[in-house]
Short mmCIF file of C-alpha atoms in Angstrom, two decimals:
data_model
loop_
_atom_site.label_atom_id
_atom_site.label_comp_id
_atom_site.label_asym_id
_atom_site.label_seq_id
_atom_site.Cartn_x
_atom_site.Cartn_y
_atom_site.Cartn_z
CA UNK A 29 0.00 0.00 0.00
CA UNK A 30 1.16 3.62 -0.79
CA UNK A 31 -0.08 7.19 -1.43
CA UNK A 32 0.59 8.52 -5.10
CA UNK A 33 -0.46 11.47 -6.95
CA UNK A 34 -1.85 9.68 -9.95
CA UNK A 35 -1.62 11.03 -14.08
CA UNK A 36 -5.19 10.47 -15.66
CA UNK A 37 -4.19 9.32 -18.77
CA UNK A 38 -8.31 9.17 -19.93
CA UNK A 39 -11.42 8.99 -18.50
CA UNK A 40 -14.30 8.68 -20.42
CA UNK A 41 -18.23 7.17 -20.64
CA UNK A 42 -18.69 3.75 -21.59
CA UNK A 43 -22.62 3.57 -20.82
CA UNK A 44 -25.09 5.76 -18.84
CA UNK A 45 -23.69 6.74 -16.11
CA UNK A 46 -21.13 3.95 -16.32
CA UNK A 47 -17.02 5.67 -16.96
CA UNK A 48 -13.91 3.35 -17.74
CA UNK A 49 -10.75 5.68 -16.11
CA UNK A 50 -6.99 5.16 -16.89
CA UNK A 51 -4.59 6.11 -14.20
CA UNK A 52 -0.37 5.77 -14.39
CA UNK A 53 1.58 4.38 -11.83
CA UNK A 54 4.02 1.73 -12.32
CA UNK A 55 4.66 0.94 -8.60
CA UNK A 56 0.76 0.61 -7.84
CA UNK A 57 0.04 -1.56 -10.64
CA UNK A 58 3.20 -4.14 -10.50
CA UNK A 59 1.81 -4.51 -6.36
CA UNK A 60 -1.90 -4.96 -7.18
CA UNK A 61 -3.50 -8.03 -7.56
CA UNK A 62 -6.93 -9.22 -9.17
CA UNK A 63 -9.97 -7.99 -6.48
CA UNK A 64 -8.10 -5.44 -4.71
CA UNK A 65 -8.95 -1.48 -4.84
CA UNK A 66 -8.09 1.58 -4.70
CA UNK A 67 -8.92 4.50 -2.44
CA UNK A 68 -9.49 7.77 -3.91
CA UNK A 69 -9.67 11.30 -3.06
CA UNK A 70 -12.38 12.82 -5.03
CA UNK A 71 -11.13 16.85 -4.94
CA UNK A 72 -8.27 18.85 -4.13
CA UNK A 73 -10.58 20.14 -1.32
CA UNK A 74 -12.35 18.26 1.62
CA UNK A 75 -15.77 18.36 0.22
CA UNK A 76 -16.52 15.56 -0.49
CA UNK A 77 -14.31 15.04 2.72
CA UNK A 78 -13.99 11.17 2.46
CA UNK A 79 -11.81 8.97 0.12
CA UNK A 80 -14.17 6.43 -2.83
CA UNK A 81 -13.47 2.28 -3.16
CA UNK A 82 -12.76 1.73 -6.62
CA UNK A 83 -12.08 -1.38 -7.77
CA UNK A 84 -8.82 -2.42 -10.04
CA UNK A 85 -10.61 -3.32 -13.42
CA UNK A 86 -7.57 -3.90 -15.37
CA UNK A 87 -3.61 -3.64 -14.84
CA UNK A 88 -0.79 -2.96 -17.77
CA UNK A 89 2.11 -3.82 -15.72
CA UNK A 90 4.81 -3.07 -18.07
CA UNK A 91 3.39 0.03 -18.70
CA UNK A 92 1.73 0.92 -15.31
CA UNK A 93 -1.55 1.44 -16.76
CA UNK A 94 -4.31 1.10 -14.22
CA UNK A 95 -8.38 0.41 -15.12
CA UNK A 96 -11.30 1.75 -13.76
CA UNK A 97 -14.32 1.45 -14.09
CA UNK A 98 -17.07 3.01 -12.18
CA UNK A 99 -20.84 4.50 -11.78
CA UNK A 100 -21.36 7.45 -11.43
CA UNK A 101 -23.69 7.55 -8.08
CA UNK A 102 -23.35 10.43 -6.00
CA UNK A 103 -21.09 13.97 -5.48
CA UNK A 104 -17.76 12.20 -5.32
CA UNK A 105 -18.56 9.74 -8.49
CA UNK A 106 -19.52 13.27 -10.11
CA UNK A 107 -16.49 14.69 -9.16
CA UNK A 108 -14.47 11.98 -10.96
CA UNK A 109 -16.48 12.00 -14.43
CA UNK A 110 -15.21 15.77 -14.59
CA UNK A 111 -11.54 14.49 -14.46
CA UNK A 112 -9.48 15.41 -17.60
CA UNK A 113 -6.17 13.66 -18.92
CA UNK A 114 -3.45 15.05 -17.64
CA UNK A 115 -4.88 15.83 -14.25
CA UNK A 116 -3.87 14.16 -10.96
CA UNK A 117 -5.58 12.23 -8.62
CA UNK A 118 -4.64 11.34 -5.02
CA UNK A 119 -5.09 7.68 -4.66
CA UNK A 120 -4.03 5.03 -1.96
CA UNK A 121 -3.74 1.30 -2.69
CA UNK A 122 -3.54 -1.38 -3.65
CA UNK A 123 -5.90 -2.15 -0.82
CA UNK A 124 -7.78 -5.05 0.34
CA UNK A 125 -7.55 -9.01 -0.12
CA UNK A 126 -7.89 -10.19 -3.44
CA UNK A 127 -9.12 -13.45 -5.25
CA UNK A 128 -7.43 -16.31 -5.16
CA UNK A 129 -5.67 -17.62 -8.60
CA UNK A 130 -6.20 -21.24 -9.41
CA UNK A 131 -4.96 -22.42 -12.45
CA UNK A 132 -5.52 -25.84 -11.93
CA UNK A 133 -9.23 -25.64 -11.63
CA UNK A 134 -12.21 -25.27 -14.10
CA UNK A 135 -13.79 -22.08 -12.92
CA UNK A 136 -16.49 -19.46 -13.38
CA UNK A 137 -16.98 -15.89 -13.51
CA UNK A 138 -19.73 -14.37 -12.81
CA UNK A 139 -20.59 -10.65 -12.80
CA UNK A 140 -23.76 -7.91 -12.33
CA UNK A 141 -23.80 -4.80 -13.21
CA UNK A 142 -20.96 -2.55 -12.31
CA UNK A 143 -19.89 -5.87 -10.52
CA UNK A 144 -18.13 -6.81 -13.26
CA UNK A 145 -15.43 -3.81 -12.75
CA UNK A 146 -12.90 -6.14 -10.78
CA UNK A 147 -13.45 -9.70 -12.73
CA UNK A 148 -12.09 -8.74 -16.12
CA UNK A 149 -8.60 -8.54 -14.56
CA UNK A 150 -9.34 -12.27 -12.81
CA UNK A 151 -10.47 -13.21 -16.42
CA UNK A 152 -7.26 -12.18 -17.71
CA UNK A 153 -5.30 -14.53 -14.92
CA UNK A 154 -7.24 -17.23 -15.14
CA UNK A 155 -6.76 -17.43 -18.78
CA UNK A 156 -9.85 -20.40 -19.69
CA UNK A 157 -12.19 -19.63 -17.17
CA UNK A 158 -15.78 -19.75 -18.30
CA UNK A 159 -17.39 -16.20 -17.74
CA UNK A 160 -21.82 -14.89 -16.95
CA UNK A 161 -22.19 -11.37 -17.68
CA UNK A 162 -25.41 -9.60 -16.20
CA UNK A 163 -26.93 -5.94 -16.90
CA UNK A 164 -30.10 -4.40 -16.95
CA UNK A 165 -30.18 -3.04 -19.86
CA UNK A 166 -26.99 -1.76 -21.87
CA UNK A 167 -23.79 -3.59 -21.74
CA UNK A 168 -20.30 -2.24 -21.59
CA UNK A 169 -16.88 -3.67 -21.37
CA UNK A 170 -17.62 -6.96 -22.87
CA UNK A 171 -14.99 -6.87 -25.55
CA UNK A 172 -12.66 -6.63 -23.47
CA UNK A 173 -13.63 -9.75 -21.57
CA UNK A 174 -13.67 -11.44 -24.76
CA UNK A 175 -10.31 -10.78 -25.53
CA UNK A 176 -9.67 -13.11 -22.17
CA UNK A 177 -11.76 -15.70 -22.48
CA UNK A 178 -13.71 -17.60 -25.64
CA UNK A 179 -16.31 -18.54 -23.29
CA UNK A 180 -18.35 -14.72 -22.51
CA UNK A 181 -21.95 -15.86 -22.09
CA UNK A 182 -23.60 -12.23 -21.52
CA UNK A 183 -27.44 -11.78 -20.17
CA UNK A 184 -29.37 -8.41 -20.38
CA UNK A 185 -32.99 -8.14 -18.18
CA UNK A 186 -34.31 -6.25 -21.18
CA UNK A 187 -33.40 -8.45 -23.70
CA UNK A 188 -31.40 -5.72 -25.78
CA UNK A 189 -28.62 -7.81 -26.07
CA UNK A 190 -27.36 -11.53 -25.69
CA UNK A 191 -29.80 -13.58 -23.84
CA UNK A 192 -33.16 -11.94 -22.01
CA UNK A 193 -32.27 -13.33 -18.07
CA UNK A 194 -30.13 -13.36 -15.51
CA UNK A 195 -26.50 -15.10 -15.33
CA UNK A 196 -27.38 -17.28 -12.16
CA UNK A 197 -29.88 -18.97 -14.45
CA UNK A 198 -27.04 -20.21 -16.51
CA UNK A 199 -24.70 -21.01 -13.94
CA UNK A 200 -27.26 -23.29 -12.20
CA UNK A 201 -27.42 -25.40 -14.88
CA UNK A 202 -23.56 -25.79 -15.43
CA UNK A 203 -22.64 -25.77 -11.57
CA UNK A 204 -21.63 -29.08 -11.53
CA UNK A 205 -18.95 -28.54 -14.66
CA UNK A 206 -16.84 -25.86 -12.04
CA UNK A 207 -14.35 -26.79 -9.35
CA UNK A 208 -14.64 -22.55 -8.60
CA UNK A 209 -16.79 -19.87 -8.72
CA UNK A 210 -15.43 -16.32 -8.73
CA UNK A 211 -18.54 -13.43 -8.36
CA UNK A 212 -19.30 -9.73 -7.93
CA UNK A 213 -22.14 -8.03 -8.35
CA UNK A 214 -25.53 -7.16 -5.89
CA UNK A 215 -26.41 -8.49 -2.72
CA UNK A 216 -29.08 -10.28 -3.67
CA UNK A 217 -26.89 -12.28 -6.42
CA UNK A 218 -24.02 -13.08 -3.68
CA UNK A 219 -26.61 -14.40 -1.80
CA UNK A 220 -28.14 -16.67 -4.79
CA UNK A 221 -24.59 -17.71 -5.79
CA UNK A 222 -23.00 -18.58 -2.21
CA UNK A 223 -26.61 -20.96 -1.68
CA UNK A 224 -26.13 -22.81 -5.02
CA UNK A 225 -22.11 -23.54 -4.36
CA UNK A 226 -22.29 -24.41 -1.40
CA UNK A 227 -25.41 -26.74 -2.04
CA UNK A 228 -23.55 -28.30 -4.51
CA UNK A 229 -20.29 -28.19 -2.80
CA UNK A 230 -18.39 -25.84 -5.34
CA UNK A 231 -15.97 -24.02 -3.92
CA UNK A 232 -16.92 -19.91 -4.14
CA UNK A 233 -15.29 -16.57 -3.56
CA UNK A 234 -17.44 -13.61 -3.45
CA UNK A 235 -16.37 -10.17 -3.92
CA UNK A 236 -18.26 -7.75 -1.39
CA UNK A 237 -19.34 -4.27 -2.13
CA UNK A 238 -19.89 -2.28 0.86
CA UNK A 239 -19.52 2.04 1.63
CA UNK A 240 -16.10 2.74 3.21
CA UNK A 241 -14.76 5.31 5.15
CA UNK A 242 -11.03 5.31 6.12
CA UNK A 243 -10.11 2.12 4.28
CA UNK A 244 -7.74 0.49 6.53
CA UNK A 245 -10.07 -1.13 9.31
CA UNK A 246 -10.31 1.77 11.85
CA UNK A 247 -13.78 2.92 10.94
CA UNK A 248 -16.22 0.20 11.01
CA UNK A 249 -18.53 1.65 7.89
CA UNK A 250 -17.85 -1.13 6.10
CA UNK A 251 -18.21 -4.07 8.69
CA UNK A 252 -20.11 -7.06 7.26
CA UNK A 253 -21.62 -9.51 9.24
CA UNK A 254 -19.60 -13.00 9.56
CA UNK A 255 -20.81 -16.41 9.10
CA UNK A 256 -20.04 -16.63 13.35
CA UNK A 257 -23.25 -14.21 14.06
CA UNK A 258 -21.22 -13.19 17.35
CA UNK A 259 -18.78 -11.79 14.76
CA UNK A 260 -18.35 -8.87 11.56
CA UNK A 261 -15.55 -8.76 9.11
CA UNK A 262 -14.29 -5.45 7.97
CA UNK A 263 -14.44 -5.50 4.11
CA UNK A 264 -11.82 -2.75 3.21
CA UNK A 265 -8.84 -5.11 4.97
CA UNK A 266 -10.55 -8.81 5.56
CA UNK A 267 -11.83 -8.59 2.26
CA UNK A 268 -13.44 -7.21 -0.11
CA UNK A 269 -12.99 -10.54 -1.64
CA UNK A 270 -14.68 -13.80 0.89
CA UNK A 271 -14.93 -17.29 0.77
CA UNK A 272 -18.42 -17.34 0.61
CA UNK A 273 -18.47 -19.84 3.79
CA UNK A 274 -16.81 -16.58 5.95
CA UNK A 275 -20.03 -14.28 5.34
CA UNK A 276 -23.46 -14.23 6.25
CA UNK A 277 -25.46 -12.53 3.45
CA UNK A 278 -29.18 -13.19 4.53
CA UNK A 279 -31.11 -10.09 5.57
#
């Protein structure tokens, strides 16, 4: 983990509301690691006074190239779709636990929404993993997934693109062809995907999406609730990324 002032070297829409962001920093990117994030300070100011969670989308380690992506969702989000090339950003990471890497195993991906942000950089370790993408509506960034993977099975709610559903549908009826399950996304798909592994005994590592404050485990904001009710896990340091056995995702 360190503190850099960050060069934007673009930042630009990729769907409504939805912006892919490339930052440079050579010692960042060589340290990260598929599922980890980075903290960032939104202004020059202290309004908005606290740091964002972005995750790592995508990593050029030769170059130090560093991809975001992220939704635009509030004043700080705002903040960063305003951001111009050549401008600096004030960003601490890598931060957090990532996913494990295991090459040896058939696996899945499986992503919703802006979810997807920090599995195409797991696609691109994993090499041959089989990969569910999941939007409402319009779809971004799945190009780029197929450069990773010849298996990018892609689900819209609408219909506008790829098949009318939801990616859990699909994965239910393959679960038994994976060793591993990889996922990020909403709650309520967690939740879906940790019940089906570990009905069917599949190994699965969830990666949680929770508001942060300091980033480092002092604050609490982004304590999850463990699968020992007597205890919480802090996502910014014990995750973001779970086995899905550690956390308790029922409401």
């Amino acid at each position: 983990m360190r503190r850099e002032f960050c060069k934007i070297i673009s930042n630009f829409r990729v769907a409504n509301n939805v912006y892919k962001m490339v930052i440079e920093s050579k010692s960042i990117s060589k340290e990260a690691l598929p599922g980890q994030f980075l903290h960032i300070k939104p202004s020059q100011n202290y309004d908005p006074l606290l740091r964002r969670p972005i995750s790592i989308c995508d990593l050029d380690q030769d170059k130090g190239g560093i991809t975001l992506l992220y939704r635009v969702c509030g004043k700080g989000t705002r903040l960063f779709a305003e951001i111009k090339p050549g401008d600096n950003l004030d960003i601490i990471g890598p931060l957090g636990k990532g996913f494990p890497i295991f090459q040896n195993k058939k696996s899945a991906i499986i992503g919703g929404g802006i979810g997807i942000a920090p599995l195409l950089i797991l696609s691109k370790w994993l090499k041959e993993a089989d990969i569910y993408l999941g939007y409402k509506d319009e779809t971004y960034m799945t190009d780029e997934f197929m450069n990773y993977s010849d298996d990018v099975c892609i689900y819209t709610e609408s219909g506008s693109r790829g098949t009318k559903g939801y990616p859990i549908e699909a994965l239910e009826k393959n679960i038994n062809r994976y060793d591993i399950v990889y996922a990020c996304g909403p709650k309520q798909m967690l939740r879906a995907i940790k019940r089906l592994c570990e009905k069917n005994l599949v190994e699965c590592y969830l990666s949680m999406e929770e508001r942060m404050g300091c980033g480092i485990g002092a604050c609490l904001v982004c304590a999850c609730e463990s699968s020992n009710n007597d205890e919480y896990k802090k996502v910014c340091i014990d995750g973001p990324v779970f086995n899905s056995k550690e956390v308790n995702l029922d409401d």
